[in-house]
C-alpha positions as protocol buffer text, in pm:
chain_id: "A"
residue {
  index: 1
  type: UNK
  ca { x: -1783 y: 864 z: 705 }
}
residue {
  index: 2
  type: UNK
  ca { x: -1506 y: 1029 z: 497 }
}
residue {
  index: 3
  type: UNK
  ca { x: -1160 y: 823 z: 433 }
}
residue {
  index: 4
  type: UNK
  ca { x: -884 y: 968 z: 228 }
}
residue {
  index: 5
  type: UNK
  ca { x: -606 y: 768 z: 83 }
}
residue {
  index: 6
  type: UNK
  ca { x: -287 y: 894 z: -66 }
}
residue {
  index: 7
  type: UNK
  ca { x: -14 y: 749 z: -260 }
}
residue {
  index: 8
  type: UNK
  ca { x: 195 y: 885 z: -562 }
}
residue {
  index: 9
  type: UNK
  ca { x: 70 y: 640 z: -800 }
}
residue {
  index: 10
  type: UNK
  ca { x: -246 y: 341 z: -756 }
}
residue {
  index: 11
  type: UNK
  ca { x: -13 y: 120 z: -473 }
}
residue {
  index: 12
  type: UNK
  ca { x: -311 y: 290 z: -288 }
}
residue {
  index: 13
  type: UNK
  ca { x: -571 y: 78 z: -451 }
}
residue {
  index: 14
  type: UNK
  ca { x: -488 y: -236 z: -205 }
}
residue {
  index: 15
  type: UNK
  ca { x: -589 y: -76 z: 121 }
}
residue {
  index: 16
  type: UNK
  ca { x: -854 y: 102 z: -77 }
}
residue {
  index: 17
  type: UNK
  ca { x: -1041 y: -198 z: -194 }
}
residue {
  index: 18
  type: UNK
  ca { x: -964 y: -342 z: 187 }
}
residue {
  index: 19
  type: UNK
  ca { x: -1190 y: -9 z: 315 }
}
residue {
  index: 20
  type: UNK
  ca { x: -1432 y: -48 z: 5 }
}
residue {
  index: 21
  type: UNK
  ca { x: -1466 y: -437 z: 138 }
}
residue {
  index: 22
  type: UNK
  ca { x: -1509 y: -301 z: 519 }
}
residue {
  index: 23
  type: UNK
  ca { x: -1739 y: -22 z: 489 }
}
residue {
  index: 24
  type: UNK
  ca { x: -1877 y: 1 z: 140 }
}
residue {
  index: 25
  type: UNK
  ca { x: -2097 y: 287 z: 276 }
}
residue {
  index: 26
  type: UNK
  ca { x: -1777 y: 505 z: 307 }
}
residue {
  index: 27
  type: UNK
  ca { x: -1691 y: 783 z: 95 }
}
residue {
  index: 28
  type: UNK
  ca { x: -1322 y: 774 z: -36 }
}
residue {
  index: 29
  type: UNK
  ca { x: -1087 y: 1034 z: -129 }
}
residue {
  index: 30
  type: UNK
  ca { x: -835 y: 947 z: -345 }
}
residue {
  index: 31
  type: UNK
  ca { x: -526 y: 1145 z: -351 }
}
residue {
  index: 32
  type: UNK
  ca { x: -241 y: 1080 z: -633 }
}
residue {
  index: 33
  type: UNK
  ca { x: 66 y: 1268 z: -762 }
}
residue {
  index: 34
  type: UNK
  ca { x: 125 y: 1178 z: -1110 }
}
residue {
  index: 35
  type: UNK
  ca { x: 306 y: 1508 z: -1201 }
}
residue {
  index: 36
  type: UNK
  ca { x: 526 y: 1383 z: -937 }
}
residue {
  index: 37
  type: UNK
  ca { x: 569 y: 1028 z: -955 }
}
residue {
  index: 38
  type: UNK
  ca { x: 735 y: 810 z: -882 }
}
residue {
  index: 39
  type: UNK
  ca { x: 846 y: 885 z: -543 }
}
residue {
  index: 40
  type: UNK
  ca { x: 1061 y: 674 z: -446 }
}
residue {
  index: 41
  type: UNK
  ca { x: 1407 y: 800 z: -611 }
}
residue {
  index: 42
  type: UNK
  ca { x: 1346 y: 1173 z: -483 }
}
residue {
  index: 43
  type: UNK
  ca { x: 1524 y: 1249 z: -172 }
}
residue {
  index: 44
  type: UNK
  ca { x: 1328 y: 1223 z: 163 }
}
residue {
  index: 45
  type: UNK
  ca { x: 1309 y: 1587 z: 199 }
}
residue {
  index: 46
  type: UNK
  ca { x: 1130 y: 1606 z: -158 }
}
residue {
  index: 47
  type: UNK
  ca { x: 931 y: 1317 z: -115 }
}
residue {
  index: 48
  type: UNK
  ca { x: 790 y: 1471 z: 240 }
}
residue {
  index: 49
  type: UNK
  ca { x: 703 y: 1800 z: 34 }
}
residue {
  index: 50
  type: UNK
  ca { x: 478 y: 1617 z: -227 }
}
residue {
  index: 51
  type: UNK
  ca { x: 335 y: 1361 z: -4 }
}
residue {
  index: 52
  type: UNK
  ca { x: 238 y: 1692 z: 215 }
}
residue {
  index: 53
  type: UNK
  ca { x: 101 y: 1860 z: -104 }
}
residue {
  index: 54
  type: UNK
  ca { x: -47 y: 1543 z: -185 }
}
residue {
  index: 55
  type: UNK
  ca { x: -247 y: 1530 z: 165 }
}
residue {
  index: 56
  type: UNK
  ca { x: -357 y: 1897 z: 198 }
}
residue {
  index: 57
  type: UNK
  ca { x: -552 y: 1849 z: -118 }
}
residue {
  index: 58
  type: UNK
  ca { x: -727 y: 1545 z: 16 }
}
residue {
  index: 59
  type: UNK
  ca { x: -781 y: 1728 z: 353 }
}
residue {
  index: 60
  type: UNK
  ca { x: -928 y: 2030 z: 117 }
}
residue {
  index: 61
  type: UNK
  ca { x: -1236 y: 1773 z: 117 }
}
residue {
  index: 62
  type: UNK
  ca { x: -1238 y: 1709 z: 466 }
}
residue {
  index: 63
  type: UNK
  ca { x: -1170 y: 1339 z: 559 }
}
residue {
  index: 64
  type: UNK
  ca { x: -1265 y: 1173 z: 885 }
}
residue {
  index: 65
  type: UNK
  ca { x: -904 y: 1017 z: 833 }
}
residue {
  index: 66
  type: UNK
  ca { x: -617 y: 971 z: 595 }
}
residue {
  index: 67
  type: UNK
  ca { x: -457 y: 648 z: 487 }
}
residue {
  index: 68
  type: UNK
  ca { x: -78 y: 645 z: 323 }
}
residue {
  index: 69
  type: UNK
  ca { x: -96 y: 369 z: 111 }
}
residue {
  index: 70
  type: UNK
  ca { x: 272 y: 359 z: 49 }
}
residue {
  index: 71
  type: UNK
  ca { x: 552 y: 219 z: 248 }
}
residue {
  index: 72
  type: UNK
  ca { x: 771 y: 468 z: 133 }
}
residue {
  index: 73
  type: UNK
  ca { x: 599 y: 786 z: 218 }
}
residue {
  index: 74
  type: UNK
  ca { x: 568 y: 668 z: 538 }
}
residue {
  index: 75
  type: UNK
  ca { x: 914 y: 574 z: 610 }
}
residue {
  index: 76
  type: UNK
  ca { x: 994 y: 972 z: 511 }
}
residue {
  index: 77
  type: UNK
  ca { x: 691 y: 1172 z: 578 }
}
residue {
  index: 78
  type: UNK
  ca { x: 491 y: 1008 z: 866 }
}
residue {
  index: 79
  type: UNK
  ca { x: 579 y: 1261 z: 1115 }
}
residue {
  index: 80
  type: UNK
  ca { x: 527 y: 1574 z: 935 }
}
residue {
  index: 81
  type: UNK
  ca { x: 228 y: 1491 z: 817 }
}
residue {
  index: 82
  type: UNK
  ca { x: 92 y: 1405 z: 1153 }
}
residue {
  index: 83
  type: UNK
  ca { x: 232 y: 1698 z: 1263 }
}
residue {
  index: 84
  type: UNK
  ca { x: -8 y: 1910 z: 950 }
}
residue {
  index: 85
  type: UNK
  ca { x: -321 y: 1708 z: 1010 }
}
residue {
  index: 86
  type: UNK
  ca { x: -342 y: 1596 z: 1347 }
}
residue {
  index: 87
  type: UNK
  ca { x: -524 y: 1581 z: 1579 }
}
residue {
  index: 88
  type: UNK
  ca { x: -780 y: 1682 z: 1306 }
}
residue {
  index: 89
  type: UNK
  ca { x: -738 y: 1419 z: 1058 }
}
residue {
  index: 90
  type: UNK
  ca { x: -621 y: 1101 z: 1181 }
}
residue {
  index: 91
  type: UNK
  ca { x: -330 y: 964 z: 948 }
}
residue {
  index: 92
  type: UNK
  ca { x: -224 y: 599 z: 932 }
}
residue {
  index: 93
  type: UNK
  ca { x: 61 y: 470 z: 749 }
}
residue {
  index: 94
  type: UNK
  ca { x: 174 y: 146 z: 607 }
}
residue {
  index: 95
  type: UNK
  ca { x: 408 y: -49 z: 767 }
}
residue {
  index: 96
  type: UNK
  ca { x: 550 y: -380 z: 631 }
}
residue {
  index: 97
  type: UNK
  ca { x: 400 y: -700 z: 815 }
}
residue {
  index: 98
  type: UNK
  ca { x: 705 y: -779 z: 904 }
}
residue {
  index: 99
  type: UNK
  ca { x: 617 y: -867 z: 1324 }
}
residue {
  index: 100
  type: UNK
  ca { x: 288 y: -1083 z: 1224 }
}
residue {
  index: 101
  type: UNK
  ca { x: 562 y: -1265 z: 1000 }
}
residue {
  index: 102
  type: UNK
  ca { x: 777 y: -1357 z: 1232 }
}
residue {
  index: 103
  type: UNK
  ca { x: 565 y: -1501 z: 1471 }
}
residue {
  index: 104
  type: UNK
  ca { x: 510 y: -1721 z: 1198 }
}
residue {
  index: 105
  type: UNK
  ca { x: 850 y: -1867 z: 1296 }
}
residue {
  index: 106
  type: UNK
  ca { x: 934 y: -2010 z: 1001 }
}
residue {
  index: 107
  type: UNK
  ca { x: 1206 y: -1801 z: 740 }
}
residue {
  index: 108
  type: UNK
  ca { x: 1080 y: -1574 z: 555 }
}
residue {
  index: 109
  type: UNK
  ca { x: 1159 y: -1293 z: 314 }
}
residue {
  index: 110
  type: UNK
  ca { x: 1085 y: -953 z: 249 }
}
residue {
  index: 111
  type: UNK
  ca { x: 982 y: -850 z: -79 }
}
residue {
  index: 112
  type: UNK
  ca { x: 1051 y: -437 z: -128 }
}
residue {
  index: 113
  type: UNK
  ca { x: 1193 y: -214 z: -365 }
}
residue {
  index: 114
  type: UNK
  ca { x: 1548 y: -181 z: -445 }
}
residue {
  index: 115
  type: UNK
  ca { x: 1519 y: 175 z: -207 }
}
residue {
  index: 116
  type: UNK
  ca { x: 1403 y: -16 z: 83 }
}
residue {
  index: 117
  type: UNK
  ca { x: 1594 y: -356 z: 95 }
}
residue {
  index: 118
  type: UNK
  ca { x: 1851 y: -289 z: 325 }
}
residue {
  index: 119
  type: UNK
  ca { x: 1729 y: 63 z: 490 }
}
residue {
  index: 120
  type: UNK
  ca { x: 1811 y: 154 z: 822 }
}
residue {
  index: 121
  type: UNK
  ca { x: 1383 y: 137 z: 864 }
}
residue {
  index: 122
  type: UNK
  ca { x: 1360 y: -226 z: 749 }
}
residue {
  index: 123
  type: UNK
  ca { x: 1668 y: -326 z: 963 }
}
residue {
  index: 124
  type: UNK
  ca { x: 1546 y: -198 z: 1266 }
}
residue {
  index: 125
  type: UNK
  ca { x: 1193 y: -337 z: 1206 }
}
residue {
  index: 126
  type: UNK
  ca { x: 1380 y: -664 z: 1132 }
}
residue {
  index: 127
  type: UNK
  ca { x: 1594 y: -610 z: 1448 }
}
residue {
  index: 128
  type: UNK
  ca { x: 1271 y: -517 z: 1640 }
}
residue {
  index: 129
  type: UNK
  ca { x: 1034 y: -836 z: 1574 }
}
residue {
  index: 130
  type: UNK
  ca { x: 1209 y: -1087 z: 1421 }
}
residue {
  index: 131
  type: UNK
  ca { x: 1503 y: -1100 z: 1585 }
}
residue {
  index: 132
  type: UNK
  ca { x: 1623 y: -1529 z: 1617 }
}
residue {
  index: 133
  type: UNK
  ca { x: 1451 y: -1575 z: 1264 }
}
residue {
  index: 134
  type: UNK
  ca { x: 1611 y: -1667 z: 916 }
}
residue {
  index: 135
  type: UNK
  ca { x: 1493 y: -1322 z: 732 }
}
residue {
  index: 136
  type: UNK
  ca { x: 1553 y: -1248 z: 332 }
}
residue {
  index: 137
  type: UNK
  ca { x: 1564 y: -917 z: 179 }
}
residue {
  index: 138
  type: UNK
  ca { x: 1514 y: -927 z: -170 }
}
residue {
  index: 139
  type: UNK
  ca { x: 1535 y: -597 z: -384 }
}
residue {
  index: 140
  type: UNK
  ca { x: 1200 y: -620 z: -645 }
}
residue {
  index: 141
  type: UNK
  ca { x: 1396 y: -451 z: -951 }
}
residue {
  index: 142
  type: UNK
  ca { x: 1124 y: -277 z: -1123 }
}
residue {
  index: 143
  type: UNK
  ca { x: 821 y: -443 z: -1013 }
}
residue {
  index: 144
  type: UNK
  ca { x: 609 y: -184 z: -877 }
}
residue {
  index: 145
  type: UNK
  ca { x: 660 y: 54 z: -1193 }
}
residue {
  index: 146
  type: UNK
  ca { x: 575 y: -229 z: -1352 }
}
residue {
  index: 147
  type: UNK
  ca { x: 256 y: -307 z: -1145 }
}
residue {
  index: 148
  type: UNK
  ca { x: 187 y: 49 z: -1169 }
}
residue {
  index: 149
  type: UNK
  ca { x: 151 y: 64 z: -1562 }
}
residue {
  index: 150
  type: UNK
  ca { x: -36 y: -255 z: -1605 }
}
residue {
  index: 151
  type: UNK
  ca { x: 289 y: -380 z: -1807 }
}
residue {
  index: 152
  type: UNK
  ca { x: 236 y: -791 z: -1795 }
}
residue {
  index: 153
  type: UNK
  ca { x: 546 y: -854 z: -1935 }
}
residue {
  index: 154
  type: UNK
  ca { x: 763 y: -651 z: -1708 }
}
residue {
  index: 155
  type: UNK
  ca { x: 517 y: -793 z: -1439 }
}
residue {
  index: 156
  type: UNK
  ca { x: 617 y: -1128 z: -1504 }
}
residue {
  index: 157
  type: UNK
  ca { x: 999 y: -1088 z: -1538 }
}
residue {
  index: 158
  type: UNK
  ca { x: 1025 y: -869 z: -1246 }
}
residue {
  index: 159
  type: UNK
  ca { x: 832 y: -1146 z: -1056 }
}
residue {
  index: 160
  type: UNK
  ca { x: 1037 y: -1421 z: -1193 }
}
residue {
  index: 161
  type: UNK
  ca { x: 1390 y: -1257 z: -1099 }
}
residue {
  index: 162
  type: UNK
  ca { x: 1276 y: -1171 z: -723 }
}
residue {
  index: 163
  type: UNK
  ca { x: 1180 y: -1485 z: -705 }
}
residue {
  index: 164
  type: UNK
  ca { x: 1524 y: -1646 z: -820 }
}
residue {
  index: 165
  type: UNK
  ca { x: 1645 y: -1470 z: -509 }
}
residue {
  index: 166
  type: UNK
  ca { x: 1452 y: -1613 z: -278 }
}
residue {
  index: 167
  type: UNK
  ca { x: 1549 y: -1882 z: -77 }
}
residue {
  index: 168
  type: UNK
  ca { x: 1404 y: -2236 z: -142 }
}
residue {
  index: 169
  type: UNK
  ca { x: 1326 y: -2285 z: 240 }
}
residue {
  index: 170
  type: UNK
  ca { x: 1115 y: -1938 z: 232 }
}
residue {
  index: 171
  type: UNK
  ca { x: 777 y: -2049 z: 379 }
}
residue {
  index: 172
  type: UNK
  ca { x: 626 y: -1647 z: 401 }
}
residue {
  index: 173
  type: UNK
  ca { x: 699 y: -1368 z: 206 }
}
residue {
  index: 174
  type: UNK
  ca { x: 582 y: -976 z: 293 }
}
residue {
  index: 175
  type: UNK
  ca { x: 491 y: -779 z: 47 }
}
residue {
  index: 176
  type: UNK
  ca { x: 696 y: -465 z: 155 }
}
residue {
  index: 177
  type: UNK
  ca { x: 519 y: -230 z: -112 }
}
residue {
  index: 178
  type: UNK
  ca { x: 156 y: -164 z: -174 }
}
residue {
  index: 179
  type: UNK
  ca { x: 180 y: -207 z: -547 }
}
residue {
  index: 180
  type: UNK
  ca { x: 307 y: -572 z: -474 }
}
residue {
  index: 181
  type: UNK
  ca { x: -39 y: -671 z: -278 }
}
residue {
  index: 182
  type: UNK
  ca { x: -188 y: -599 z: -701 }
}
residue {
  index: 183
  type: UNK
  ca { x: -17 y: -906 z: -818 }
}
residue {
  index: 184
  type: UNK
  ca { x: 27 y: -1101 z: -520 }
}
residue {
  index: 185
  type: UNK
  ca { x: -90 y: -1420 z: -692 }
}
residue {
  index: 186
  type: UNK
  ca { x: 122 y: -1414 z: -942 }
}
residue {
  index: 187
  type: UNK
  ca { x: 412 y: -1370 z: -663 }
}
residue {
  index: 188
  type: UNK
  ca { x: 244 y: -1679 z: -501 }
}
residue {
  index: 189
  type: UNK
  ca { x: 296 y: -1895 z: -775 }
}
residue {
  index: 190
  type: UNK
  ca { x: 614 y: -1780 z: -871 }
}
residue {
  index: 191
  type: UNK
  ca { x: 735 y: -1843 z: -499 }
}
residue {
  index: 192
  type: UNK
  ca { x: 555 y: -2158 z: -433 }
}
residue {
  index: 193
  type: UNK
  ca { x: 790 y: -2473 z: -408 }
}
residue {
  index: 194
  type: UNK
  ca { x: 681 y: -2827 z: -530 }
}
residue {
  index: 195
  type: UNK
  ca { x: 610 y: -3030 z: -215 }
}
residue {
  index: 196
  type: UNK
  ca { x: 643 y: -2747 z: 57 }
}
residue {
  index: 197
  type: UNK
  ca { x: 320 y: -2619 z: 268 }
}
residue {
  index: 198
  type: UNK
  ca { x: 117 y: -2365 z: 58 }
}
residue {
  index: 199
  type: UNK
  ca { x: 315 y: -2043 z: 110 }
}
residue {
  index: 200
  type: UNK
  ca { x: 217 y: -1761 z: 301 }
}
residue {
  index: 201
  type: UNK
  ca { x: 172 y: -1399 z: 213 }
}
residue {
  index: 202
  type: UNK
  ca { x: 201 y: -1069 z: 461 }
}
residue {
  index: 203
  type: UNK
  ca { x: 32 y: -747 z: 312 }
}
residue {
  index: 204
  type: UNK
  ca { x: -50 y: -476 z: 494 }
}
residue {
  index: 205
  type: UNK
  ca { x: -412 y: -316 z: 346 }
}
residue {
  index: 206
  type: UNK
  ca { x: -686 y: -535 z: 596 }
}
residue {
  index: 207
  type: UNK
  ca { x: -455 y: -422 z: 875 }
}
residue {
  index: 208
  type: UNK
  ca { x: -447 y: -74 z: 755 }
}
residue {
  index: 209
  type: UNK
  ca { x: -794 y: -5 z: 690 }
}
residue {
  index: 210
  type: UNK
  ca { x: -907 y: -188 z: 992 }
}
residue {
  index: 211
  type: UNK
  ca { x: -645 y: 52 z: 1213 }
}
residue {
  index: 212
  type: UNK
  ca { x: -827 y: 343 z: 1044 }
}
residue {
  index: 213
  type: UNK
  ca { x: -1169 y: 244 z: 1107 }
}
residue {
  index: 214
  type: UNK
  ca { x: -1020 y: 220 z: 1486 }
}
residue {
  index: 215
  type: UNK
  ca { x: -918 y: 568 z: 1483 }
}
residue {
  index: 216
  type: UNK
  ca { x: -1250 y: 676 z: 1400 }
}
residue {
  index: 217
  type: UNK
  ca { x: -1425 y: 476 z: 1685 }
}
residue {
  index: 218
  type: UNK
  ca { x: -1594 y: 276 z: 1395 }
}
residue {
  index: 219
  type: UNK
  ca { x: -1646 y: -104 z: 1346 }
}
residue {
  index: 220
  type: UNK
  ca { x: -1667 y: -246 z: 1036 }
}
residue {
  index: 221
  type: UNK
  ca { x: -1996 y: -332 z: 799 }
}
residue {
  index: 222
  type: UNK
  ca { x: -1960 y: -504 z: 485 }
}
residue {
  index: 223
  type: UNK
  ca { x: -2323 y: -616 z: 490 }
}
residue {
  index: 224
  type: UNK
  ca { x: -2423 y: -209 z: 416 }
}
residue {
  index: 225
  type: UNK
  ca { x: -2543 y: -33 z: 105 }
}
residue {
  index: 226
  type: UNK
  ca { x: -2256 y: 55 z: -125 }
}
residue {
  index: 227
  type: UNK
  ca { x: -2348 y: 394 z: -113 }
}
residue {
  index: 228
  type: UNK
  ca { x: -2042 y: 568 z: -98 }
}
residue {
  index: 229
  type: UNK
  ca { x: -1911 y: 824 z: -305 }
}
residue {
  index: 230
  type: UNK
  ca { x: -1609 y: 823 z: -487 }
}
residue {
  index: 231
  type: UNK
  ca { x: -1336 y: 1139 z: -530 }
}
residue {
  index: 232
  type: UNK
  ca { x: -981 y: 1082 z: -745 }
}
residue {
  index: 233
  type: UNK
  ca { x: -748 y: 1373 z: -702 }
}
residue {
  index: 234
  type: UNK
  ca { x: -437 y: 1399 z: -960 }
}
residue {
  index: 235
  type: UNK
  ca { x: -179 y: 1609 z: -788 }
}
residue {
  index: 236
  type: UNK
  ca { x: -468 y: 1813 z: -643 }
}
residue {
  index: 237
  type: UNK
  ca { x: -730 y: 1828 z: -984 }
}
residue {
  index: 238
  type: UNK
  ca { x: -1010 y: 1647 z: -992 }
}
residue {
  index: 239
  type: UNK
  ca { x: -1001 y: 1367 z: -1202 }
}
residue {
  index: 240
  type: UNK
  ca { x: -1059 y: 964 z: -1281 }
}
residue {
  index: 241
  type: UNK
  ca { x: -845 y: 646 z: -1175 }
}
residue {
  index: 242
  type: UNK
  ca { x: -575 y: 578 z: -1388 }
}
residue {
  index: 243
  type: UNK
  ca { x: -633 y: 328 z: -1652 }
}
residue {
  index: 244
  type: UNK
  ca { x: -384 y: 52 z: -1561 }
}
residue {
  index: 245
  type: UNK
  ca { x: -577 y: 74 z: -1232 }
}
residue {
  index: 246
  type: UNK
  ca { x: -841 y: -144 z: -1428 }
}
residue {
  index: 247
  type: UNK
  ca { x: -638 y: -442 z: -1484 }
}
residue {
  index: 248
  type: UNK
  ca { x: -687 y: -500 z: -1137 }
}
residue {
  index: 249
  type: UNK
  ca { x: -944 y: -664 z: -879 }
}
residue {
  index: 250
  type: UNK
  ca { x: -932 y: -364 z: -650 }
}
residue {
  index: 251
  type: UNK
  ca { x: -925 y: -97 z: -922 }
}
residue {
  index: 252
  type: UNK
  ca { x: -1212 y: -293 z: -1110 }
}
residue {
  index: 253
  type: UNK
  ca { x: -1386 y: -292 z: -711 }
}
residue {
  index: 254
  type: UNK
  ca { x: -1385 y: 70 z: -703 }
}
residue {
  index: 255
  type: UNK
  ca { x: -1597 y: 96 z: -1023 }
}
residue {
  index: 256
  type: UNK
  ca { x: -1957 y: 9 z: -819 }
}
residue {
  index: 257
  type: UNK
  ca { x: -1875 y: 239 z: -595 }
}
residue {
  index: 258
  type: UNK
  ca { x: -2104 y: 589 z: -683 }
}
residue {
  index: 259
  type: UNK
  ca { x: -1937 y: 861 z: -852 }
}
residue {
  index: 260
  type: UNK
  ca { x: -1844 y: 1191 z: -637 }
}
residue {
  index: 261
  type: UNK
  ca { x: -2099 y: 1382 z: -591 }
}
C-alpha cells in the first residue's frame, strides 16, 4: 500500500505520522511546494494550480490514495483535484473538527490562520454543526510560518497572543491548521486555565488517515513491520524533509521509516 500526502510546506507531517502510527508497513509519498510556499496568501485560483502541480507529481509515483494535509488547499482545490485523480486515486482532505467539537457542548474556539477566521467555509461549517453553541474564532497571526521554520521564539509569541484571545470559559479548542497539531502542547498549556477541567484539543490527522485507510478497503495495523518506504518530493524533485521538520515528534517519526527505494 501506497499513500501520498501533499501540503505546501511540512503541516503535512501531522496526518503523516497519524498513517506512519496506523500502518507502518505503508509506503508514503510526500509531496511539498517550497518554490511555492506559502500558500495561503495566493488567490484560490493560484493556490488550486500548485496544489494540482503539487499532486500530479505525487500521482507520477502512483499512490493507492492522496491525503491534503492542509486545510487550506482543501477549502480551494478539493474539487478539482478530485476531478484530476479520481476515481483513480482516492483524495481526502482536511477538514477542521469542528462537528466532533461541538458535540462536546461546551464553548469552544477555533484556532486558524488569519485567512480562514471568518471565511465563508468556516461559517458555514460553524452554521452546519455547531449551531446553539458559544464558538470563538481566533486569527493565529503567524503561527504556522512560525511552526513551519522551527522558529521557538515566534512559536511561543504567536501561541501566547492567540491565546490572549481566547475566552477564559473555552473548554476545547480545534486546531484549524495542520501546522498547529506540531505544537499542540505548547497550545495546551498556553490555553489551559487554573482550576478548569483539563482542556480539550480537536485535530484532524487520526481522522484523516483513518478516512484514507477506509477508502482503500484497509483496516489499520500498527503491530506490522515498519517496512515502508519513504519518498519526499520538493515541488516535483526528489529530495529530503525539510530540516525544521526535525524539531518535531512526527518529523523525527518519519526518520525509522526506510528510505525510498
Amino acid at each position: 500500500m501506497k499513500i501520498a500526502l501533499m501540503d505546501s510546506g511540512i503541516g503535512l507531517l501531522a496526518a503523516t505520522a497519524a498513517v506512519r502510527r496506523l500502518r507502518p508497513d505503508a509506503d508514503l509519498v510526500l509531496s511539498l511546494d517550497p518554490d511555492g510556499m506559502p500558500w495561503g496568501p495566493r488567490t484560490p485560483e493560484d493556490l488550486t494550480r500548485r496544489a494540482v502541480a503539487v499532486a500530479e507529481a505525487a500521482a507520477a509515483h502512483r499512490p493507492d490514495a492522496l491525503i491534503i494535509g492542509c486545510n487550506t488547499a482543501t477549502v480551494h482545490a478539493l474539487p478539482a483535484l478530485r476531478a484530476r485523480l479520481e476515481p483513480g486515486i482516492p483524495v481526502i482532505g482536511t477538514v477542521p473538527a469542528i462537528k466532533p467539537a461541538a458535540a462536546g457542548g461546551g464553548p469552544f474556539a477555533i484556532w486558524a490562520t488569519p485567512a480562514t477566521t471568518g471565511s465563508p467555509y468556516q461559517r458555514n461549517l460553524i452554521d452546519d454543526f455547531a449551531d446553539g453553541v458559544a464558538v470563538t474564532e481566533v486569527p493565529c497571526h503567524g503561527l504556522a510560518e512560525a511552526v513551519e521554520h522551527a522558529d521557538e521564539a515566534a512559536i511561543e509569541a504567536a501561541v501566547a497572543a492567540a491565546a490572549a484571545l481566547t475566552p477564559d470559559e473555552v473548554t476545547t479548542v480545534v486546531l484549524g491548521c495542520t501546522h498547529y497539531e506540531l505544537v499542540s502542547e505548547r497550545i495546551r498549556a498556553a490555553v489551559q486555565r487554573p482550576g478548569f477541567p483539563p482542556l480539550v484539543l480537536h485535530g484532524s490527522a487520526g481522522a484523516v488517515a483513518a478516512q484514507a485507510l477506509r477508502r482503500l478497503g484497509e483496516q489499520p495495523a500498527p503491530r506490522a513491520a515498519a517496512e515502508g518506504t519513504l519518498t519526499v518530493l520538493l515541488s516535483g524533485r526528489e529530495g529530503s524533509l525539510p530540516e525544521p521538520a526535525l524539531a518535531y515528534e512526527e518529523g523525527r517519526l518519519l526518520k525509522t521509516v526506510s528510505p525510498a527505494r
